[in-house]
Every structure is written in C-alpha cells, then in structure tokens.
Short mmCIF file of C-alpha atoms (C1' of nucleotides) in Angstrom, two decimals:
data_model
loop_
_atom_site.label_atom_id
_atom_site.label_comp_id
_atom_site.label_asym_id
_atom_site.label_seq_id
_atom_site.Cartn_x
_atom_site.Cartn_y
_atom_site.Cartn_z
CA UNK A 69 -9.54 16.15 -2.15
CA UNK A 70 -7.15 17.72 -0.13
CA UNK A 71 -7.38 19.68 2.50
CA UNK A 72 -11.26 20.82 3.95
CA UNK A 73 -12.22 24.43 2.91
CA UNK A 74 -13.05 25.31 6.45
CA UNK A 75 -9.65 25.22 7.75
CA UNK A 76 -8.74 27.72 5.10
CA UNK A 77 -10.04 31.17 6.69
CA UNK A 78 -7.46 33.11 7.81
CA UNK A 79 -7.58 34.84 11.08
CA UNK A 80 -9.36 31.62 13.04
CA UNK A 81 -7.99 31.32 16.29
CA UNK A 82 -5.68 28.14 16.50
CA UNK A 83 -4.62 26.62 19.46
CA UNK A 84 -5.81 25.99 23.20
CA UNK A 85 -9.48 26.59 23.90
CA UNK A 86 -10.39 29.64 26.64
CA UNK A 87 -12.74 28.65 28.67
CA UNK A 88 -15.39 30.97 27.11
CA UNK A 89 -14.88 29.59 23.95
CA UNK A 90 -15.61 26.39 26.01
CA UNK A 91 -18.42 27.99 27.61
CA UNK A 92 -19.86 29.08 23.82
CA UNK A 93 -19.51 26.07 22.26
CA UNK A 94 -21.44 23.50 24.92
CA UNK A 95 -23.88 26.14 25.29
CA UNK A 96 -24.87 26.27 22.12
CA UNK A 97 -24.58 23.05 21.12
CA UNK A 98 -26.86 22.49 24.09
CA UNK A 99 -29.68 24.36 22.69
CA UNK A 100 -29.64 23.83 19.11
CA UNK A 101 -26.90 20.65 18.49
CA UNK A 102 -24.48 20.73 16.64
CA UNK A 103 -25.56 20.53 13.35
CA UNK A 104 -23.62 21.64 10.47
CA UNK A 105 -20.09 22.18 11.86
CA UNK A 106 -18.69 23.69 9.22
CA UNK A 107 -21.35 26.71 9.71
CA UNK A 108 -21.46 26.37 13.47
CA UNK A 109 -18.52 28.51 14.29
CA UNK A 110 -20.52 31.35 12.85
CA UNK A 111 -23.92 30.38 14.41
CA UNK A 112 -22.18 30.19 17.87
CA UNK A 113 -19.88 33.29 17.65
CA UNK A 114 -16.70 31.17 17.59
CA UNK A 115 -13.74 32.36 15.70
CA UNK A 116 -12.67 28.86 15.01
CA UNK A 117 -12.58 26.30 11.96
CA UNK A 118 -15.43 23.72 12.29
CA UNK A 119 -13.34 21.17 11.96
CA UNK A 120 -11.51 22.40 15.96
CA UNK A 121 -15.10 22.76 17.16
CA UNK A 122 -16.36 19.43 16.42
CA UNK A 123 -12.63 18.08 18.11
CA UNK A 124 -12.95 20.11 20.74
CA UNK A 125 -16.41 18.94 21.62
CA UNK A 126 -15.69 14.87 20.86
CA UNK A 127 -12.24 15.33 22.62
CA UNK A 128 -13.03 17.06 25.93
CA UNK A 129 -16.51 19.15 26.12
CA UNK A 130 -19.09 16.42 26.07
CA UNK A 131 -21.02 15.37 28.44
CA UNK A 132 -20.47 11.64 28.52
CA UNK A 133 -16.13 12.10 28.24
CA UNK A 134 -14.79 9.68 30.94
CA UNK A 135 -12.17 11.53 32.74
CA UNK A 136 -9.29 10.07 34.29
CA UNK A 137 -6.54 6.97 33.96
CA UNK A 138 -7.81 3.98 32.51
CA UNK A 139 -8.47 1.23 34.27
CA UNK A 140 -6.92 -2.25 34.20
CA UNK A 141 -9.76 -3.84 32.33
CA UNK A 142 -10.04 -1.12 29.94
CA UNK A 143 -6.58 -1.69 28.80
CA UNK A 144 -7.35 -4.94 28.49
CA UNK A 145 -10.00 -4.42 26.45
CA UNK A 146 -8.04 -1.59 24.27
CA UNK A 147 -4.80 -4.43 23.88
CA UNK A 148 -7.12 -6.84 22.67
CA UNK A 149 -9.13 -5.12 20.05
CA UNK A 150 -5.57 -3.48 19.00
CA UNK A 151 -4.46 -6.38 18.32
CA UNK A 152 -7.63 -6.94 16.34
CA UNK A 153 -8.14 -4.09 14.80
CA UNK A 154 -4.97 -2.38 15.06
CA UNK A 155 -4.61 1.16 14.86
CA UNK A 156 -8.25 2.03 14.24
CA UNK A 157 -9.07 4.13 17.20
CA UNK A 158 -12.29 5.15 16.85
CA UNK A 159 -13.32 1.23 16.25
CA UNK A 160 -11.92 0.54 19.53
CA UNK A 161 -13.10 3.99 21.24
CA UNK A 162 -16.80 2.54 20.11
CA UNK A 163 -16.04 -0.62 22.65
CA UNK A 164 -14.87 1.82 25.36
CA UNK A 165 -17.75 3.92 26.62
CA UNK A 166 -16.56 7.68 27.58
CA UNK A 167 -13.30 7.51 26.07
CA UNK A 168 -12.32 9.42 22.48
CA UNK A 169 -10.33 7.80 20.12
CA UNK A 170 -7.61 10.61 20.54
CA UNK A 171 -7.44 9.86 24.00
CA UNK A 172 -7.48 6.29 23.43
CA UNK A 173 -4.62 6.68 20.57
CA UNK A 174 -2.76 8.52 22.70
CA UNK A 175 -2.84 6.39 26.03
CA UNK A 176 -1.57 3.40 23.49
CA UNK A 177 1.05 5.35 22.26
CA UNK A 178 2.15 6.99 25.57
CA UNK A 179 1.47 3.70 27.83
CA UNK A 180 0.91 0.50 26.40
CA UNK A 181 3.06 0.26 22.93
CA UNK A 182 6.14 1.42 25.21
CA UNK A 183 5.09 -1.14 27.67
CA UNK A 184 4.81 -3.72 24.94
CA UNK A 185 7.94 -3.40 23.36
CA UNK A 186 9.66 -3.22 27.13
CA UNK A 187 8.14 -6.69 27.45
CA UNK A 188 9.40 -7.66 24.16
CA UNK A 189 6.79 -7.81 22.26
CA UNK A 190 6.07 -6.34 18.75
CA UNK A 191 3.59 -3.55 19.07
CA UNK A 192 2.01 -3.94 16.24
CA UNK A 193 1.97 -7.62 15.80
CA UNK A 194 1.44 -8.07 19.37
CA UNK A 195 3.51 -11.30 19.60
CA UNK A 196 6.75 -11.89 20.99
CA UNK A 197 9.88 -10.72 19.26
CA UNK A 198 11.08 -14.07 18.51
CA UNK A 199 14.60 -13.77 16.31
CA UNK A 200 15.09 -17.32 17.29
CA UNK A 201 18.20 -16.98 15.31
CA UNK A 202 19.83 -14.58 17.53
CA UNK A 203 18.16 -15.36 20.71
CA UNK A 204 17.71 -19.01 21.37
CA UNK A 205 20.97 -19.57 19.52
CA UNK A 206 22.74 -17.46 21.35
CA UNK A 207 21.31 -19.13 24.61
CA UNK A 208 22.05 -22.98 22.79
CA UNK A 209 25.40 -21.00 22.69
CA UNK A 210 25.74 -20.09 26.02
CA UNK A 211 24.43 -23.27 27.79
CA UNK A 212 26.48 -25.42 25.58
CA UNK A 213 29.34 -23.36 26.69
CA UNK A 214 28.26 -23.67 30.13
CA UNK A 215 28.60 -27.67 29.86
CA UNK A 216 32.42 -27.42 29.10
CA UNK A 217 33.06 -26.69 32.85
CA UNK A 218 31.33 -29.20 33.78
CA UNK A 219 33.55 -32.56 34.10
CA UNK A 220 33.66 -35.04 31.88
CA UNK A 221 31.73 -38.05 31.75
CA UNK A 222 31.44 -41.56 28.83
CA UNK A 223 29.60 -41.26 26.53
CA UNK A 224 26.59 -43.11 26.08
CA UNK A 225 23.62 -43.59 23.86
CA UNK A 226 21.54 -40.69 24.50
CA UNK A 227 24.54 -38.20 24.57
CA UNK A 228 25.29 -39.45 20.81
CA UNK A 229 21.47 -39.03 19.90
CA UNK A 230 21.93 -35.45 21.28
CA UNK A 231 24.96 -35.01 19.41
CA UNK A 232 23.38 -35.49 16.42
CA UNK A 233 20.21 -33.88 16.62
CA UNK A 234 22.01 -30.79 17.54
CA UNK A 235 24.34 -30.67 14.97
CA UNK A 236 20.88 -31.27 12.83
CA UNK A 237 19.20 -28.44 14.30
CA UNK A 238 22.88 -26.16 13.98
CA UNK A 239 22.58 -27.12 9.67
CA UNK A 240 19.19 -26.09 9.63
CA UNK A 241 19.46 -23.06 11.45
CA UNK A 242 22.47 -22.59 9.33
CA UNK A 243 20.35 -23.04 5.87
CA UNK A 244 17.49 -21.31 7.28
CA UNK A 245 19.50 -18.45 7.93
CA UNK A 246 20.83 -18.32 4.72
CA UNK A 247 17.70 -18.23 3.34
CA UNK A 248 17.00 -15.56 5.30
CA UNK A 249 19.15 -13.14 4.50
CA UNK A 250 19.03 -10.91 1.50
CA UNK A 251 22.23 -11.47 -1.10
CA UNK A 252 24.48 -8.56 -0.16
CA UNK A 253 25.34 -9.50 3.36
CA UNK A 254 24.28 -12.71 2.92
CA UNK A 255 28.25 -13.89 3.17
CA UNK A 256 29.17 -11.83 6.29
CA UNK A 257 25.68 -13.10 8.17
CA UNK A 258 26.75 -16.63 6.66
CA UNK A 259 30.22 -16.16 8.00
CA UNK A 260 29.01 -15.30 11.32
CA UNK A 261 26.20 -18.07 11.63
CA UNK A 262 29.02 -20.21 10.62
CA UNK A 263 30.53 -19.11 13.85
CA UNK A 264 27.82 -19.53 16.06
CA UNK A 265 26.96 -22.75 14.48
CA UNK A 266 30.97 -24.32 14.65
CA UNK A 267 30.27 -23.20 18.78
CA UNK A 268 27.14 -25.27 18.67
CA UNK A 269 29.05 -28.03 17.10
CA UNK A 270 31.72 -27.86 19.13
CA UNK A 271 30.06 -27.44 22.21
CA UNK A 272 27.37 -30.36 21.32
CA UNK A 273 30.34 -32.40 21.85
CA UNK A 274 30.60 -31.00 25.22
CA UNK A 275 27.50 -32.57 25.46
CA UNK A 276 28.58 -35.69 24.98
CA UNK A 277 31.37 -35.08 28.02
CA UNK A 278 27.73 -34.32 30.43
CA UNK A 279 24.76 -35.19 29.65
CA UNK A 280 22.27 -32.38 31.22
CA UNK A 281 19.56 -34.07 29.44
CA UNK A 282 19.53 -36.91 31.86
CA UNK A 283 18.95 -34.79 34.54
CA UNK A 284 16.02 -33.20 32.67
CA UNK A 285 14.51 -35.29 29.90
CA UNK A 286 12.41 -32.16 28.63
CA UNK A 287 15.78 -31.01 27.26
CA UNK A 288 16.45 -34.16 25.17
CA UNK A 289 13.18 -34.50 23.59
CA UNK A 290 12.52 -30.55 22.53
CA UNK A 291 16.09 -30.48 21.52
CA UNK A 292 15.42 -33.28 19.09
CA UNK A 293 11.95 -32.11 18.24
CA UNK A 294 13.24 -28.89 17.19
CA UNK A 295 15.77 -30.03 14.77
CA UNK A 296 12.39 -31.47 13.59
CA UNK A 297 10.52 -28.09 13.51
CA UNK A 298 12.92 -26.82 11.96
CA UNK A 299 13.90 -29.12 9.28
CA UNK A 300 10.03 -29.17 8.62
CA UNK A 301 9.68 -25.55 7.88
CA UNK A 302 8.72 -23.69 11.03
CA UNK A 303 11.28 -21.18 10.58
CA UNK A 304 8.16 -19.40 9.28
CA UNK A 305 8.08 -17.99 12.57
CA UNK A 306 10.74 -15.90 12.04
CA UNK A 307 10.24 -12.51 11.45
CA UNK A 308 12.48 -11.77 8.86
CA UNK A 309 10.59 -13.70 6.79
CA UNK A 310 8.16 -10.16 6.18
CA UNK A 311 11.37 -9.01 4.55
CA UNK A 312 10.41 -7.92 0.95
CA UNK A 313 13.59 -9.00 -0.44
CA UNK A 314 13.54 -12.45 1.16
CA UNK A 315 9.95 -12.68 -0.60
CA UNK A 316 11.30 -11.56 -3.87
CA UNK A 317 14.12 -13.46 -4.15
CA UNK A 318 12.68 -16.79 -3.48
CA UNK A 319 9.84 -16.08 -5.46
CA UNK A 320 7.06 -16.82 -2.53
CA UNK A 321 3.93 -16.02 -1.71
CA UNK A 322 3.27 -15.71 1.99
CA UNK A 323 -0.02 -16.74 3.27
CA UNK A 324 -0.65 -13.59 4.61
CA UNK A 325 -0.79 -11.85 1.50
CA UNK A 326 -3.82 -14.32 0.81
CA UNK A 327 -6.09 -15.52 3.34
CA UNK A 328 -4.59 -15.07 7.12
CA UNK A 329 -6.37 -12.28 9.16
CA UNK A 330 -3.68 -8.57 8.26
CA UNK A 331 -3.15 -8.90 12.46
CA UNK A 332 -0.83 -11.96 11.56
CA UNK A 333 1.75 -10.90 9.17
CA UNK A 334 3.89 -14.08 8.78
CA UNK A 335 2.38 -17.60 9.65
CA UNK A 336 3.27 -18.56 12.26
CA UNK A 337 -0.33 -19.58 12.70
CA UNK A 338 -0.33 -21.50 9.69
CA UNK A 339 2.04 -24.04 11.14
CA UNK A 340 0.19 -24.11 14.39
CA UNK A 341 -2.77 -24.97 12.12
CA UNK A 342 -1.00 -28.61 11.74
CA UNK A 343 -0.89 -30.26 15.09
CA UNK A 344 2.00 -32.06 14.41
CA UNK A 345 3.80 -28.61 14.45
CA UNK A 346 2.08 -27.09 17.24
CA UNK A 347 3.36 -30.12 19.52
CA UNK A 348 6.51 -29.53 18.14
CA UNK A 349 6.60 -25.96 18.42
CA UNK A 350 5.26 -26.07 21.74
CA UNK A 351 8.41 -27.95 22.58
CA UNK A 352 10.69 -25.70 20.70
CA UNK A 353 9.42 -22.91 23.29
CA UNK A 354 9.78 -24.82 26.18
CA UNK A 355 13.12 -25.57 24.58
CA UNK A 356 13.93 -21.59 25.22
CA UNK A 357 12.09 -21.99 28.58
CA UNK A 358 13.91 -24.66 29.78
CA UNK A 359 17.25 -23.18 28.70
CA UNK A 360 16.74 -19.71 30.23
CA UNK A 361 15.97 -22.32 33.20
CA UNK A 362 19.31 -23.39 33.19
CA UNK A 363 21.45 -20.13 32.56
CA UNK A 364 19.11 -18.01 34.88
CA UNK A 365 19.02 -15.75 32.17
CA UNK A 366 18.89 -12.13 31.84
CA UNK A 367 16.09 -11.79 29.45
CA UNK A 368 14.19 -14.72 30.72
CA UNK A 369 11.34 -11.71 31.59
CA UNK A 370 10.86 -11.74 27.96
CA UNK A 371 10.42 -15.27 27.06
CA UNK A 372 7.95 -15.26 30.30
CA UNK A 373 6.39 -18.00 32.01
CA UNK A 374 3.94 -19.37 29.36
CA UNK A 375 1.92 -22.43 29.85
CA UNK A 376 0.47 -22.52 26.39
CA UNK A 377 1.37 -22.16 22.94
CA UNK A 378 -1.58 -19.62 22.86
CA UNK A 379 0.52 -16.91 24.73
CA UNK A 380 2.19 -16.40 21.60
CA UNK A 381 -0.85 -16.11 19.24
CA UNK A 382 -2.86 -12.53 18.97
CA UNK A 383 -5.30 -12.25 20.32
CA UNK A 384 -7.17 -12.31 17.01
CA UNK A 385 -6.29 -16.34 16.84
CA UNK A 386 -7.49 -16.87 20.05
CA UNK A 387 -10.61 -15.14 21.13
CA UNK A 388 -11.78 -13.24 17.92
CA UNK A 389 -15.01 -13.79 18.87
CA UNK A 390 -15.09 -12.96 22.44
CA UNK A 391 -14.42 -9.79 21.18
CA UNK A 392 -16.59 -9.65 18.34
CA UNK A 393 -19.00 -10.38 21.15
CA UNK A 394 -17.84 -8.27 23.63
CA UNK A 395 -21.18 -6.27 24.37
CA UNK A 396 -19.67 -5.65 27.91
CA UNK A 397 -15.94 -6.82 28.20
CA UNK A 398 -16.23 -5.52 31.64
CA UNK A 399 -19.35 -6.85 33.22
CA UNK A 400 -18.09 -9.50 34.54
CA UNK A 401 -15.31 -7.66 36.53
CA UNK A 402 -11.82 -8.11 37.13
CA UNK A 403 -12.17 -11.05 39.44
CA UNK A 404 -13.62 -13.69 36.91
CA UNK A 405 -16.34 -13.10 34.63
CA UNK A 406 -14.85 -11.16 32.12
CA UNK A 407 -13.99 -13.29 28.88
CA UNK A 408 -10.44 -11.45 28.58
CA UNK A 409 -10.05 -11.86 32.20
CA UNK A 410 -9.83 -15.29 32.45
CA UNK A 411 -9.50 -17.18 29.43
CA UNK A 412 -7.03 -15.09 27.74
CA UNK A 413 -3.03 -15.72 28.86
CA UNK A 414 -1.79 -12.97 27.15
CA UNK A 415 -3.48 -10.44 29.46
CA UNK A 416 -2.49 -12.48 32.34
CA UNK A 417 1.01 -11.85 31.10
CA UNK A 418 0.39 -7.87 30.24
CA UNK A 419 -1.92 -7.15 33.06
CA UNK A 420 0.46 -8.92 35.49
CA UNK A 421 3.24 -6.36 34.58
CA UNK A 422 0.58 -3.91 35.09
CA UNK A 423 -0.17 -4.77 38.03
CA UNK A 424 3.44 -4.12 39.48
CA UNK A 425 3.30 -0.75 38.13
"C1'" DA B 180 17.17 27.40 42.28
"C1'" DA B 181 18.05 26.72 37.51
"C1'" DC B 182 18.25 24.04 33.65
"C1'" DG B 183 17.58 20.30 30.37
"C1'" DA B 184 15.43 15.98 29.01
"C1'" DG B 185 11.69 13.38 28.47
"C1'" DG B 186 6.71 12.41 28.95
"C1'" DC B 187 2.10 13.57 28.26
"C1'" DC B 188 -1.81 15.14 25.82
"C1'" DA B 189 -4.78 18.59 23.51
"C1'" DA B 190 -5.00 20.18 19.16
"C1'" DC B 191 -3.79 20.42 14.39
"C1'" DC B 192 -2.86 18.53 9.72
"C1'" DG B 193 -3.67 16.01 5.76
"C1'" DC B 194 -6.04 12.52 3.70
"C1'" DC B 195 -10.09 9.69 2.63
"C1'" DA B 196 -14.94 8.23 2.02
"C1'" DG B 197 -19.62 9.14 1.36
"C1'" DG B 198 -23.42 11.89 0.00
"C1'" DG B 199 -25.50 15.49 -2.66
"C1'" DC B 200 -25.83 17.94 -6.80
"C1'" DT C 250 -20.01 10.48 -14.16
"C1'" DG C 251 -17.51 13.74 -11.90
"C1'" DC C 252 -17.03 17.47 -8.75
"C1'" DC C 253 -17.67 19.60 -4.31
"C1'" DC C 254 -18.72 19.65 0.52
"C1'" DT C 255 -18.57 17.68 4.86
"C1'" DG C 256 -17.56 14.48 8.48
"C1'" DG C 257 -14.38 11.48 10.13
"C1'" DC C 258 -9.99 9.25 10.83
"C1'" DG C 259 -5.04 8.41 11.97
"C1'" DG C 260 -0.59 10.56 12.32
"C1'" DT C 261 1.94 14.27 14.05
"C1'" DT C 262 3.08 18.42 16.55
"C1'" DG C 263 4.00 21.67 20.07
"C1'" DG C 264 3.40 23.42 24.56
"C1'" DC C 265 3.04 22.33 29.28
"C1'" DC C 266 4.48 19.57 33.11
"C1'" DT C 267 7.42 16.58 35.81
"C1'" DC C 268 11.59 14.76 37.12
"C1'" DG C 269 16.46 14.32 37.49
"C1'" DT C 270 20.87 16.61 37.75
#
DNA sequence: AACGAGGCCAACCGCCAGGGC
DNA sequence: TGCCCTGGCGGTTGGCCTCGT
C-alpha cells in the first residue's frame, strides 16, 4: 500500500507541536472526538497530517497519559511481557495503564535493553549470554592454570576420575565446537580450540598434582556431570547454534522452527524438558558458579547468584500465565503480592540492579 | 565559558491489516 | 476479487538537553 495519502499534502506543518496547536487539537477533540483523523486536521483548523494529530494526541495530549519515570514494578511488568511478547509495544502499553507504546518503546530502548545487555543478557532473548565455549572454558582454563601453583600432591582415585572426565568434557567441547563452526574458519577456530583444549588437558593433569575437588565435592560431581551434558547433546544451549549456516550444513531442523514459543530461539528448553538434563544442567551452571567461586572472577556479576535453573529460562517458560493473567501485575505491591514480585528470580536479579541505580 | 559526545524522547516514516466499496 | 482508505504499529530520526573535558 505504501505510504497513507494524508501525509502527502504539501505545506503541513512537520515537527514540534506549539502549544496552540496543542490547545486546538484537545479542544476539539473534547467537543466532538476525534473521529475521522484523516479529516480532522481540517475540522479543527490544524495544518497538520492526520496521521501527527492522532500521535500527538495518543503520545502526549490525552487525558489519561501517565507522566513521569516508571516505576520499579512497571518495568517489571514491561521486562516480562517483552520477553513474552517481544517488541510489540502497544501489546504491552495495553498492560500498562497511562503509558503509550512510544513511550514504552522508547524507555526499553533507552533504559532497560542497555541495562540488559550490561548485565549480560541477550535483549531480545532475555537469557544470559552463555558462549559456554568461550566463557566457562576460558574459566576451566584459568582455574586449571591456577592449580599448577599449587604444590604437588599423589595421586589418588578421585584425581584420576577427574582426569578423565575432564579430558571427556575437553573432546566434547572440542567436537561440539567443531560442529559449531561454519566450514571456512572452521580450521583456525579448530586450531585454536585445540589450544584451549591441549591447556585443559594439560592442566587436568595439574589436577591430578591437587585435588581442589576434595576440598569442594560440588566441583567433582558437576565436572563429571558436565562431560555428561555435554556428551548427551546439551550444547543446544549454545547460541551459535541459531547460526543459519550451522543449520544448513548439518541438515537440522531446530525445534524452534516447529513448536517452541518464537521467545525461545534455540532449545535450550527442550533439554530442560528431560529431567535428567535439567539436573545435569543445573550442575553444569553451578559448575561456572562454583568456578567464578574460586578465581573471584571478574565477570562473576554476569553469571550472578542464581539459585535455580529457572533464572535462565524467559520468562515465557516460567510464568506465561501469570502474565496472561496479569489483570493487575501491580496490585499486590512491591512488597509481596505481586506474582512477578515474588515468584519470578529473574526480576529479583534485574530489579536488584535496579535497585542500586 | 566553550565545545563535543552521548542520552533522551517527541515526532516522523514506511509498512501492514482490516474494512468498505 | 481487487482496489482504496484509514488506523495502527514498529523502527528510525533529529533536535534538545546534560554532562564531561
């Protein structure tokens, strides 16, 4: 269709609104409504398109426009249906009495999709950025590395099991990642996974020097578990995996080109739907937890203090129908009634960056 | 005080869907 | 059935403001 014929008249005004065009548009709109926009201009003496009149009354000149920041629970409520709905703004501006959808749009983009990706997670997938390829490798890396100051001890049975799950998990990460990348730099990424994994292997033998496991038996078992997730396929969770070319070349068909809600892109979910693999991919996180324990490291902020696996789901997995059924997200107030409020982790996490802003 | 960079937000642009003819 | 008109939507822009140097 193109573009709407009432845009086309030359010589409409453009631009900011004057106060007595403000004045002339709510006071007729007042008395007779709005009616036809496209003929309103005309009707109300306005030398504007219909199309700016009927913004500029939505966007700032009627009566029930909410002025001011938003509050805590109303970015709650707009991160939640986001990740619901995603970008449909006037959806969410229906849950959010008093508030446009332009103003609503532009608070996300201004506010909360910086603050998002400054926690680390995706904006649009609202999930963690989880390259466990380059992250918790690198970290494996580092805390392996970490173990070769440490003096040597004998080795005994449960620094051999280590040994060898390790090197497990370094050949699956290794094969995974081939998989993962497309053919032309497929070698040089191979080359340099090679790398990382020859440090794991080398350094797993550190392991067998010390054994930090004994002093924290969480270590042992997700370490083993998650040359188990991975060897079973969770590498799902990978982002890359939405690469086009990886989905071309090995001839799959992701589940959520099928039946998983368009909020979850890769399926992640779909392994969590197995609770074999949620255990173990609960442990494969606290894995990462664990070992930003140890190194005190620099990015821990982003891997966060989860409890549950569910910190890592949208929203949308989670409590799709306590917003469906959100009449009132914020009846029940900030200090407990509210379904987001207390049931939901992921605002806890959001909302308690917010709050030290 | 002057200037530039970046942030914010009102407004515009282009497209789409639905209804009427 | 197809075209046109209109309302509505999401993405983008540009001007103003604030802040840092």
């Amino acid at each position: 269709m193109g573009r709407s014929p009432c845009c086309e008249g030359n010589g409409l005004k453009k631009g900011p609104w004057s106060s007595e065009e403000d004045k002339k548009l709510l006071d007729f709109i007042q008395q007779h409504g709005h009616g036809s926009w496209i003929s309103l201009p005309k009707r109300a003496g306005l030398n504007r398109c219909g199309k700016s009149c009927r913004l500029r009354w939505i966007n700032y000149l009627r009566p029930d426009i909410k002025r001011g920041s938003f509050s805590p629970e109303e970015e709650q409520t707009i991160l939640h249906l986001h990740s619901v709905l995603g970008n449909k703004w006037s959806a969410i501006a229906t849950r959010l009495p008093g508030r446009t959808d332009n103003e609503i749009k532009n608070y996300w983009n201004t506010h909360l999709k910086k603050k998002l990706i400054r926690m680390g997670f995706d904006p649009v997938t609202h999930r963690r950025r989880t390259d466990v390829f380059s992250s918790s490798l690198s970290q494996l890396i580092a805390l392996a590395n970490l173990s070769k100051l440490i003096d040597s001890r004998p080795l005994d049975e449960s620094a051999l099991a280590l040994q060898s799950d390790a090197l497990q998990l370094a050949n699956s990460l290794q094969y995974l990642q081939g998989l993962l990348q497309p053919p032309a730099s497929a070698t040089a990424s191979n080359n340099n996974l090679f790398s990382q994994t020859s440090c794991i292997t080398e350094a797993t033998q550190g392991y067998t020097a010390y054994d930090p496991i004994k002093e924290d038996p969480d270590l042992n078992s997700l370490l083993s578990s998650t040359a188990r997730l991975f060897s079973e396929g969770i590498a799902s969770f990978s982002q890359p995996l939405q690469d086009n070319n990886f989905i071309a070349h090995h001839h799959l068909v992701p589940n959520y080109l099928t039946n998983t809600p368009p909020q979850v892109p890769f399926s992640f979910q779909t392994s969590l739907n197995n609770h074999v693999d949620r255990t173990a991919a609960t442990q494969c996180l606290s894995m990462v937890n664990g070992i930003d324990h140890c190194l005190d490291s620099t990015d821990s902020a982003l891997w966060g203090d989860y409890d549950d696996l569910d910190l890592l789901l949208p929203p949308s997995l989670t409590e799709a129908s306590a917003v469906t059924d959100r009449g009132d997200a914020r009846s029940g107030g900030s200090s407990g009634g509210s379904p987001s409020s207390s049931t939901s982790p992921w605002s806890d996490i959001f909302f308690g960056d917010l709050a030290g802003h």
